[in-house]
PDB file of C-alpha atoms in Angstrom:
ATOM      1  CA  MET A1294     137.688 174.395 142.271  1.00 61.00           C
ATOM      2  CA  ALA A1295     137.708 171.961 145.201  1.00 66.00           C
ATOM      3  CA  ALA A1296     135.773 169.409 143.205  1.00 64.00           C
ATOM      4  CA  LEU A1297     138.355 169.686 140.384  1.00 66.00           C
ATOM      5  CA  VAL A1298     141.206 169.024 142.841  1.00 72.00           C
ATOM      6  CA  SER A1299     139.266 166.104 144.249  1.00 71.00           C
ATOM      7  CA  LEU A1300     138.826 164.696 140.782  1.00 66.00           C
ATOM      8  CA  LEU A1301     142.435 164.868 139.963  1.00 71.00           C
ATOM      9  CA  THR A1302     143.332 163.364 143.322  1.00 78.00           C
ATOM     10  CA  VAL A1303     140.980 160.390 142.740  1.00 73.00           C
ATOM     11  CA  ILE A1304     142.417 159.813 139.264  1.00 76.00           C
ATOM     12  CA  THR A1305     145.930 159.846 140.776  1.00 81.00           C
ATOM     13  CA  LEU A1306     144.982 157.395 143.471  1.00 78.00           C
ATOM     14  CA  SER A1307     143.373 155.198 140.794  1.00 79.00           C
ATOM     15  CA  LEU A1308     146.611 155.133 138.884  1.00 79.00           C
ATOM     16  CA  VAL A1309     148.552 154.300 142.033  1.00 80.00           C
ATOM     17  CA  ILE A1310     146.207 151.546 143.028  1.00 82.00           C
ATOM     18  CA  THR A1311     146.258 149.837 139.609  1.00 82.00           C
ATOM     19  CA  ARG A1312     150.031 150.116 139.544  1.00 79.00           C
ATOM     20  CA  ILE A1313     150.382 148.434 143.033  1.00 82.00           C
ATOM     21  CA  ALA A1314     147.973 145.758 141.839  1.00 80.00           C
ATOM     22  CA  THR A1315     150.054 145.173 138.641  1.00 81.00           C
ATOM     23  CA  GLU A1316     153.199 144.689 140.631  1.00 77.00           C
ATOM     24  CA  ALA A1317     151.361 142.321 142.994  1.00 79.00           C
ATOM     25  CA  LEU A1318     150.062 140.250 140.188  1.00 77.00           C
ATOM     26  CA  THR A1319     153.537 140.194 138.564  1.00 75.00           C
ATOM     27  CA  LEU A1320     154.922 138.783 141.755  1.00 70.00           C
ATOM     28  CA  THR A1321     152.544 135.836 141.478  1.00 71.00           C
ATOM     29  CA  GLY A1322     153.968 134.881 138.057  1.00 64.00           C
ATOM     30  CA  LEU A1323     151.887 136.796 135.557  1.00 67.00           C
ATOM     31  CA  SER A1324     153.755 138.730 132.791  1.00 64.00           C
ATOM     32  CA  ARG A1325     153.813 142.437 133.281  1.00 69.00           C
ATOM     33  CA  GLU A1326     151.552 143.152 130.243  1.00 70.00           C
ATOM     34  CA  SER A1327     148.957 140.491 131.434  1.00 74.00           C
ATOM     35  CA  ALA A1328     149.100 141.849 134.935  1.00 79.00           C
ATOM     36  CA  LYS A1329     148.615 145.397 133.831  1.00 80.00           C
ATOM     37  CA  PHE A1330     145.632 144.372 131.653  1.00 82.00           C
ATOM     38  CA  GLN A1331     143.946 142.384 134.342  1.00 81.00           C
ATOM     39  CA  ALA A1332     144.442 145.005 136.983  1.00 82.00           C
ATOM     40  CA  ARG A1333     142.877 147.707 134.802  1.00 80.00           C
ATOM     41  CA  SER A1334     140.021 145.454 133.752  1.00 82.00           C
ATOM     42  CA  ALA A1335     139.195 144.581 137.340  1.00 81.00           C
ATOM     43  CA  PHE A1336     139.398 148.230 138.494  1.00 78.00           C
ATOM     44  CA  THR A1337     137.267 149.614 135.795  1.00 77.00           C
ATOM     45  CA  GLY A1338     134.833 146.704 135.854  1.00 72.00           C
ATOM     46  CA  ALA A1339     135.425 145.970 132.147  1.00 69.00           C
ATOM     47  CA  GLY A1340     135.591 142.248 132.807  1.00 61.00           C
ATOM     48  CA  PHE A1341     137.945 139.524 131.585  1.00 57.00           C
ATOM     49  CA  THR A1342     137.739 138.420 128.002  1.00 54.00           C
ATOM     50  CA  THR A1343     141.080 136.861 127.479  1.00 57.00           C
ATOM     51  CA  SER A1344     142.411 133.334 127.975  1.00 56.00           C
ATOM     52  CA  GLU A1345     144.438 134.608 130.885  1.00 59.00           C
ATOM     53  CA  SER A1346     141.292 135.049 132.968  1.00 65.00           C
ATOM     54  CA  GLU A1347     141.361 131.419 133.968  1.00 63.00           C
ATOM     55  CA  GLN A1348     144.972 131.864 135.298  1.00 62.00           C
ATOM     56  CA  VAL A1349     143.682 134.706 137.496  1.00 68.00           C
ATOM     57  CA  VAL A1350     140.480 133.292 138.924  1.00 67.00           C
ATOM     58  CA  SER A1351     142.022 129.897 139.687  1.00 66.00           C
ATOM     59  CA  HIS A1352     144.808 131.385 141.792  1.00 69.00           C
ATOM     60  CA  PRO A1353     143.730 132.395 145.339  1.00 69.00           C
ATOM     61  CA  VAL A1354     146.162 135.170 145.742  1.00 73.00           C
ATOM     62  CA  ARG A1355     145.380 136.780 142.334  1.00 76.00           C
ATOM     63  CA  ARG A1356     141.652 136.331 143.068  1.00 76.00           C
ATOM     64  CA  ARG A1357     141.921 138.239 146.295  1.00 78.00           C
ATOM     65  CA  ILE A1358     143.842 141.091 144.609  1.00 80.00           C
ATOM     66  CA  LEU A1359     141.221 141.462 141.884  1.00 80.00           C
ATOM     67  CA  MET A1360     138.312 141.260 144.314  1.00 81.00           C
ATOM     68  CA  LEU A1361     139.858 144.171 146.200  1.00 81.00           C
ATOM     69  CA  LEU A1362     140.400 146.062 142.941  1.00 81.00           C
ATOM     70  CA  MET A1363     136.805 145.580 141.916  1.00 80.00           C
ATOM     71  CA  MET A1364     135.583 146.926 145.242  1.00 79.00           C
ATOM     72  CA  LEU A1365     137.876 150.015 145.062  1.00 78.00           C
ATOM     73  CA  GLY A1366     137.084 150.482 141.404  1.00 75.00           C
ATOM     74  CA  ASN A1367     133.373 150.754 142.049  1.00 70.00           C
ATOM     75  CA  ALA A1368     133.935 153.374 144.792  1.00 70.00           C
ATOM     76  CA  GLY A1369     136.438 155.258 142.567  1.00 65.00           C
ATOM     77  CA  ILE A1370     134.077 155.471 139.575  1.00 67.00           C
ATOM     78  CA  VAL A1371     131.289 156.851 141.639  1.00 64.00           C
ATOM     79  CA  THR A1372     133.635 159.435 143.191  1.00 71.00           C
ATOM     80  CA  VAL A1373     135.004 160.443 139.791  1.00 65.00           C
ATOM     81  CA  VAL A1374     131.569 160.855 138.233  1.00 68.00           C
ATOM     82  CA  SER A1375     130.262 162.909 141.160  1.00 69.00           C
ATOM     83  CA  SER A1376     133.380 165.153 141.246  1.00 69.00           C
ATOM     84  CA  LEU A1377     133.170 165.648 137.483  1.00 65.00           C
ATOM     85  CA  VAL A1378     129.592 166.747 137.726  1.00 67.00           C
ATOM     86  CA  LEU A1379     130.244 169.070 140.621  1.00 66.00           C
ATOM     87  CA  THR A1380     133.206 170.634 138.768  1.00 67.00           C
ATOM     88  CA  PHE A1381     131.156 171.847 135.959  1.00 63.00           C
ATOM     89  CA  ILE A1382     127.817 172.435 137.660  1.00 72.00           C
ATOM     90  CA  SER A1383     129.450 174.880 140.119  1.00 67.00           C
ATOM     91  CA  ALA A1384     131.011 176.923 137.229  1.00 65.00           C
ATOM     92  CA  ALA A1385     129.889 180.577 137.250  1.00 69.00           C
ATOM     93  CA  GLY A1386     129.609 180.849 133.477  1.00 69.00           C
ATOM     94  CA  PRO A1387     130.955 179.717 130.023  1.00 73.00           C
ATOM     95  CA  ALA A1388     134.406 181.298 130.740  1.00 73.00           C
ATOM     96  CA  ASP A1389     134.702 179.590 134.046  1.00 72.00           C
ATOM     97  CA  TRP A1390     133.440 176.278 132.612  1.00 69.00           C
ATOM     98  CA  LEU A1391     136.088 176.475 129.807  1.00 77.00           C
ATOM     99  CA  SER A1392     139.007 177.305 132.300  1.00 79.00           C
ATOM    100  CA  ARG A1393     138.050 174.355 134.473  1.00 73.00           C
ATOM    101  CA  PHE A1394     137.835 172.083 131.399  1.00 76.00           C
ATOM    102  CA  LEU A1395     141.374 173.188 130.296  1.00 81.00           C
ATOM    103  CA  LEU A1396     142.775 172.689 133.814  1.00 78.00           C
ATOM    104  CA  LEU A1397     141.238 169.291 133.886  1.00 75.00           C
ATOM    105  CA  LEU A1398     142.814 168.341 130.548  1.00 82.00           C
ATOM    106  CA  ALA A1399     146.190 169.768 131.706  1.00 84.00           C
ATOM    107  CA  GLY A1400     146.060 167.822 134.913  1.00 77.00           C
ATOM    108  CA  ILE A1401     145.196 164.541 133.208  1.00 77.00           C
ATOM    109  CA  ALA A1402     147.861 165.188 130.604  1.00 83.00           C
ATOM    110  CA  LEU A1403     150.448 165.761 133.374  1.00 80.00           C
ATOM    111  CA  LEU A1404     149.430 162.556 135.149  1.00 72.00           C
ATOM    112  CA  LEU A1405     149.835 160.552 131.963  1.00 76.00           C
ATOM    113  CA  VAL A1406     153.241 162.051 131.265  1.00 79.00           C
ATOM    114  CA  LEU A1407     154.399 161.150 134.823  1.00 73.00           C
ATOM    115  CA  ALA A1408     152.885 157.694 134.614  1.00 68.00           C
ATOM    116  CA  LYS A1409     154.758 156.938 131.311  1.00 73.00           C
ATOM    117  CA  ASN A1410     158.136 158.370 132.386  1.00 73.00           C
ATOM    118  CA  ARG A1411     160.585 155.480 132.417  1.00 72.00           C
ATOM    119  CA  TRP A1412     162.578 156.752 135.377  1.00 79.00           C
ATOM    120  CA  ILE A1413     159.504 157.310 137.477  1.00 74.00           C
ATOM    121  CA  ASP A1414     158.161 153.925 136.295  1.00 70.00           C
ATOM    122  CA  ARG A1415     161.301 152.134 137.462  1.00 73.00           C
ATOM    123  CA  LEU A1416     161.326 153.994 140.825  1.00 77.00           C
ATOM    124  CA  ILE A1417     157.642 153.152 141.544  1.00 74.00           C
ATOM    125  CA  SER A1418     158.238 149.520 140.600  1.00 72.00           C
ATOM    126  CA  ARG A1419     161.088 149.276 143.055  1.00 75.00           C
ATOM    127  CA  LEU A1420     159.205 150.947 145.837  1.00 78.00           C
ATOM    128  CA  VAL A1421     156.047 148.863 145.306  1.00 74.00           C
ATOM    129  CA  ASN A1422     157.998 145.608 145.054  1.00 69.00           C
ATOM    130  CA  TRP A1423     159.904 146.343 148.229  1.00 74.00           C
ATOM    131  CA  ALA A1424     156.777 147.296 150.102  1.00 74.00           C
ATOM    132  CA  LEU A1425     154.869 144.177 148.923  1.00 67.00           C
ATOM    133  CA  LYS A1426     157.709 141.857 149.893  1.00 67.00           C
ATOM    134  CA  ARG A1427     158.145 143.678 153.216  1.00 72.00           C
ATOM    135  CA  TRP A1428     154.592 143.791 154.408  1.00 68.00           C
ATOM    136  CA  THR A1429     152.776 141.014 152.458  1.00 67.00           C
ATOM    137  CA  ASP A1430     153.109 137.326 151.984  1.00 61.00           C
ATOM    138  CA  ILE A1431     152.377 137.219 148.236  1.00 59.00           C
ATOM    139  CA  ASP A1432     153.972 134.116 146.594  1.00 52.00           C
ATOM    140  CA  LEU A1433     156.770 134.981 144.263  1.00 47.00           C
ATOM    141  CA  ARG A1434     155.615 132.505 141.654  1.00 49.00           C
ATOM    142  CA  ASP A1435     152.472 130.557 140.897  1.00 51.00           C
ATOM    143  CA  TYR A1436     154.136 127.114 141.323  1.00 53.00           C
ATOM    144  CA  ALA A1437     150.733 125.339 141.167  1.00 50.00           C
ATOM    145  CA  GLY A1438     150.124 126.929 137.786  1.00 53.00           C
ATOM    146  CA  LEU A1439     153.649 126.043 136.590  1.00 53.00           C
ATOM    147  CA  LEU A1440     153.226 122.408 137.548  1.00 54.00           C
ATOM    148  CA  ARG A1441     149.778 122.169 135.848  1.00 51.00           C
ATOM    149  CA  LEU A1442     151.616 120.747 132.807  1.00 52.00           C
ATOM    150  CA  HIS A1443     148.887 119.149 130.748  1.00 57.00           C
ATOM    151  CA  GLY A1444     145.289 117.948 130.893  1.00 59.00           C
ATOM    152  CA  LYS A1445     144.026 116.919 134.250  1.00 75.00           C
ATOM    153  CA  TYR A1446     147.326 117.052 136.075  1.00 80.00           C
ATOM    154  CA  GLY A1447     147.978 119.624 138.799  1.00 78.00           C
ATOM    155  CA  VAL A1448     148.765 120.426 142.485  1.00 80.00           C
ATOM    156  CA  MET A1449     146.315 120.003 145.259  1.00 80.00           C
ATOM    157  CA  GLU A1450     146.368 120.434 149.034  1.00 82.00           C
ATOM    158  CA  LEU A1451     144.935 117.520 151.038  1.00 89.00           C
ATOM    159  CA  LYS A1452     144.086 117.863 154.764  1.00 90.00           C
ATOM    160  CA  VAL A1453     144.367 114.598 156.629  1.00 93.00           C
ATOM    161  CA  GLU A1454     141.447 113.965 159.018  1.00 92.00           C
ATOM    162  CA  PRO A1455     141.681 111.351 161.779  1.00 93.00           C
ATOM    163  CA  GLU A1456     139.226 109.072 159.998  1.00 93.00           C
ATOM    164  CA  ASP A1457     141.048 109.298 156.626  1.00 94.00           C
ATOM    165  CA  TRP A1458     142.750 106.345 155.079  1.00 96.00           C
ATOM    166  CA  LEU A1459     146.118 108.180 154.994  1.00 95.00           C
ATOM    167  CA  ALA A1460     146.006 108.970 158.731  1.00 95.00           C
ATOM    168  CA  ASN A1461     148.717 107.349 160.905  1.00 95.00           C
ATOM    169  CA  LYS A1462     150.508 105.719 157.988  1.00 95.00           C
ATOM    170  CA  LEU A1463     154.072 105.933 156.884  1.00 95.00           C
ATOM    171  CA  LEU A1464     154.492 107.404 153.478  1.00 95.00           C
ATOM    172  CA  SER A1465     155.975 104.170 152.236  1.00 94.00           C
ATOM    173  CA  GLU A1466     153.001 102.250 153.570  1.00 94.00           C
ATOM    174  CA  ALA A1467     150.513 104.471 151.745  1.00 95.00           C
ATOM    175  CA  GLY A1468     152.087 103.734 148.426  1.00 94.00           C
ATOM    176  CA  LEU A1469     150.878 106.951 146.839  1.00 95.00           C
ATOM    177  CA  ARG A1470     153.484 106.884 144.190  1.00 94.00           C
ATOM    178  CA  SER A1471     151.958 103.611 142.859  1.00 95.00           C
ATOM    179  CA  GLU A1472     148.716 105.576 142.553  1.00 95.00           C
ATOM    180  CA  GLY A1473     150.557 108.293 140.465  1.00 93.00           C
ATOM    181  CA  ALA A1474     150.459 110.824 143.340  1.00 94.00           C
ATOM    182  CA  LEU A1475     153.732 112.561 144.356  1.00 94.00           C
ATOM    183  CA  VAL A1476     153.967 114.165 147.791  1.00 95.00           C
ATOM    184  CA  LEU A1477     155.808 117.446 147.348  1.00 92.00           C
ATOM    185  CA  GLY A1478     155.608 118.482 151.068  1.00 93.00           C
ATOM    186  CA  ILE A1479     153.770 118.173 154.310  1.00 94.00           C
ATOM    187  CA  GLN A1480     152.588 121.114 156.409  1.00 91.00           C
ATOM    188  CA  ARG A1481     152.228 119.962 160.107  1.00 93.00           C
ATOM    189  CA  ALA A1482     149.587 121.135 162.389  1.00 89.00           C
ATOM    190  CA  ASP A1483     152.255 122.923 164.470  1.00 90.00           C
ATOM    191  CA  LYS A1484     153.206 124.943 161.407  1.00 86.00           C
ATOM    192  CA  THR A1485     156.390 123.042 160.693  1.00 92.00           C
ATOM    193  CA  TYR A1486     157.002 122.004 157.112  1.00 92.00           C
ATOM    194  CA  VAL A1487     158.505 118.809 155.768  1.00 94.00           C
ATOM    195  CA  GLY A1488     159.876 119.322 152.300  1.00 91.00           C
ATOM    196  CA  ALA A1489     160.446 116.390 149.871  1.00 89.00           C
ATOM    197  CA  PRO A1490     159.336 113.824 152.507  1.00 94.00           C
ATOM    198  CA  ARG A1491     160.790 110.312 152.512  1.00 92.00           C
ATOM    199  CA  GLY A1492     159.188 106.906 152.913  1.00 92.00           C
ATOM    200  CA  SER A1493     159.807 106.937 156.586  1.00 94.00           C
ATOM    201  CA  THR A1494     157.826 110.174 157.050  1.00 95.00           C
ATOM    202  CA  HIS A1495     154.800 109.601 159.296  1.00 95.00           C
ATOM    203  CA  ILE A1496     151.440 111.040 157.986  1.00 96.00           C
ATOM    204  CA  ARG A1497     149.646 112.501 161.052  1.00 95.00           C
ATOM    205  CA  PRO A1498     146.046 113.588 161.507  1.00 94.00           C
ATOM    206  CA  HIS A1499     145.617 117.276 160.644  1.00 92.00           C
ATOM    207  CA  ASP A1500     148.612 117.333 158.348  1.00 93.00           C
ATOM    208  CA  ILE A1501     148.230 119.146 155.048  1.00 91.00           C
ATOM    209  CA  LEU A1502     149.782 117.173 152.158  1.00 93.00           C
ATOM    210  CA  ILE A1503     150.853 118.988 148.979  1.00 90.00           C
ATOM    211  CA  LEU A1504     150.301 116.498 146.238  1.00 91.00           C
ATOM    212  CA  TYR A1505     150.868 116.399 142.520  1.00 90.00           C
ATOM    213  CA  GLY A1506     149.079 114.048 140.169  1.00 89.00           C
ATOM    214  CA  ARG A1507     145.855 113.581 138.261  1.00 87.00           C
ATOM    215  CA  LEU A1508     143.321 115.915 139.871  1.00 82.00           C
ATOM    216  CA  PRO A1509     140.380 113.434 139.755  1.00 86.00           C
ATOM    217  CA  ALA A1510     142.549 110.789 141.499  1.00 90.00           C
ATOM    218  CA  LEU A1511     143.692 113.273 144.135  1.00 89.00           C
ATOM    219  CA  ALA A1512     140.037 114.264 144.722  1.00 86.00           C
ATOM    220  CA  GLU A1513     139.182 110.678 145.349  1.00 91.00           C
ATOM    221  CA  LEU A1514     142.112 110.263 147.707  1.00 93.00           C
ATOM    222  CA  ASP A1515     140.904 113.328 149.661  1.00 90.00           C
ATOM    223  CA  SER A1516     137.559 111.640 150.237  1.00 90.00           C
ATOM    224  CA  ARG A1517     138.912 108.137 151.028  1.00 93.00           C
ATOM    225  CA  ARG A1518     138.218 106.848 154.513  1.00 93.00           C
ATOM    226  CA  ALA A1519     140.006 104.160 156.579  1.00 93.00           C
ATOM    227  CA  GLY A1520     138.859 100.597 156.535  1.00 92.00           C
ATOM    228  CA  ILE A1521     138.101  97.928 153.972  1.00 94.00           C
ATOM    229  CA  ALA A1522     136.509 100.387 151.471  1.00 93.00           C
ATOM    230  CA  GLY A1523     139.676 102.537 151.679  1.00 93.00           C
ATOM    231  CA  GLU A1524     141.992  99.575 150.969  1.00 95.00           C
ATOM    232  CA  ARG A1525     139.776  98.592 148.023  1.00 95.00           C
ATOM    233  CA  ALA A1526     139.892 102.185 146.665  1.00 94.00           C
ATOM    234  CA  HIS A1527     143.660 102.102 146.950  1.00 95.00           C
ATOM    235  CA  ARG A1528     143.970  98.897 144.971  1.00 95.00           C
ATOM    236  CA  GLU A1529     141.649 100.302 142.336  1.00 95.00           C
ATOM    237  CA  ALA A1530     143.689 103.461 142.118  1.00 94.00           C
ATOM    238  CA  VAL A1531     146.935 101.464 141.749  1.00 95.00           C
ATOM    239  CA  ALA A1532     145.290  99.342 138.968  1.00 95.00           C
ATOM    240  CA  MET A1533     144.178 102.501 137.161  1.00 94.00           C
ATOM    241  CA  GLN A1534     147.563 104.028 137.370  1.00 93.00           C
ATOM    242  CA  GLN A1535     149.111 100.841 135.974  1.00 94.00           C
ATOM    243  CA  LYS A1536     146.665 100.913 133.045  1.00 93.00           C
ATOM    244  CA  LEU A1537     147.543 104.560 132.375  1.00 91.00           C
ATOM    245  CA  ILE A1538     151.252 103.747 132.352  1.00 92.00           C
ATOM    246  CA  GLU A1539     150.655 100.793 129.886  1.00 92.00           C
ATOM    247  CA  GLU A1540     148.754 103.133 127.550  1.00 91.00           C
ATOM    248  CA  GLN A1541     151.423 105.694 127.783  1.00 88.00           C
ATOM    249  CA  ASN A1542     154.081 103.121 126.961  1.00 90.00           C
ATOM    250  CA  LYS A1543     152.044 101.923 123.945  1.00 89.00           C
ATOM    251  CA  GLN A1544     151.630 105.512 122.755  1.00 87.00           C
ATOM    252  CA  GLU A1545     155.368 106.161 123.108  1.00 86.00           C
ATOM    253  CA  GLU A1546     156.184 102.991 121.184  1.00 86.00           C
ATOM    254  CA  GLN A1547     153.711 104.093 118.474  1.00 85.00           C
ATOM    255  CA  ASP A1548     155.252 107.463 118.242  1.00 81.00           C
ATOM    256  CA  LYS A1549     158.728 105.939 117.915  1.00 82.00           C
ATOM    257  CA  GLN A1550     157.482 103.785 115.077  1.00 81.00           C
ATOM    258  CA  ASP A1551     155.744 106.768 113.354  1.00 77.00           C
ATOM    259  CA  SER A1552     158.975 108.779 113.674  1.00 74.00           C
ATOM    260  CA  ASN A1553     161.017 105.903 112.355  1.00 69.00           C
ATOM    261  CA  PRO A1554     159.262 104.416 109.285  1.00 60.00           C
ATOM    262  CA  GLN A1555     162.313 102.341 108.319  1.00 56.00           C
ATOM    263  CA  VAL A1556     161.853 100.187 111.406  1.00 47.00           C
ATOM    264  CA  LEU A1557     158.426  99.123 109.965  1.00 46.00           C
ATOM    265  CA  GLU A1558     159.982  98.427 106.508  1.00 51.00           C
ATOM    266  CA  ARG A1559     162.626  96.102 108.064  1.00 50.00           C
TER     267      ARG A1559
END
């Protein structure tokens, strides 16, 4: 009987763990249904077979949540299987085996009823949300994902090393906007944060810049070093951005003409 109690306890803990993970994933910006599916997939080891898997593995907080779920899931499955085997191996006879089987079904049915009860569902959601916000630093929304609007554009953190091209420059001197890179914020080495920095903001060594732009261009900027080569790379990046703007303007003009055929007729 102790094995049966242990089995039901493990199943209860599994439901609680996946529920906490669901709420945590929801706090990072996933829809509740997606969060529930991803949490259960990770815990059971079923894998990710949906287009949402990329949104999960590319987000560091979600990735940590699912890694923990996978680890707990492996331990939980082993415990469930061993408890299930012990529950029926230790039965004295067919009658005892049947009674334990019925108790197991009744216990699982009760847990499912409680898990699907709307009042209990709302209560658990509030408690889990309060606890996660109180004792964790999970981001409320995946802003990097929201800003990854199309194609190769996205958000990237860039740590400024002393030998980098950006080090010891004013933001206006760097001219990053002319390269198509927007500085959303700067995390200083002393943990202070500069939001929406202006042109007079000084870029210091060991700062972390939060940048938005074309990811290949941001990656090149991250590897750019001070000196003549760095200045040349800056001019090339500006020229590339100007070319992209010209192509975009041509495309917009073409779209206007396609949407207004009367202009062509005149």
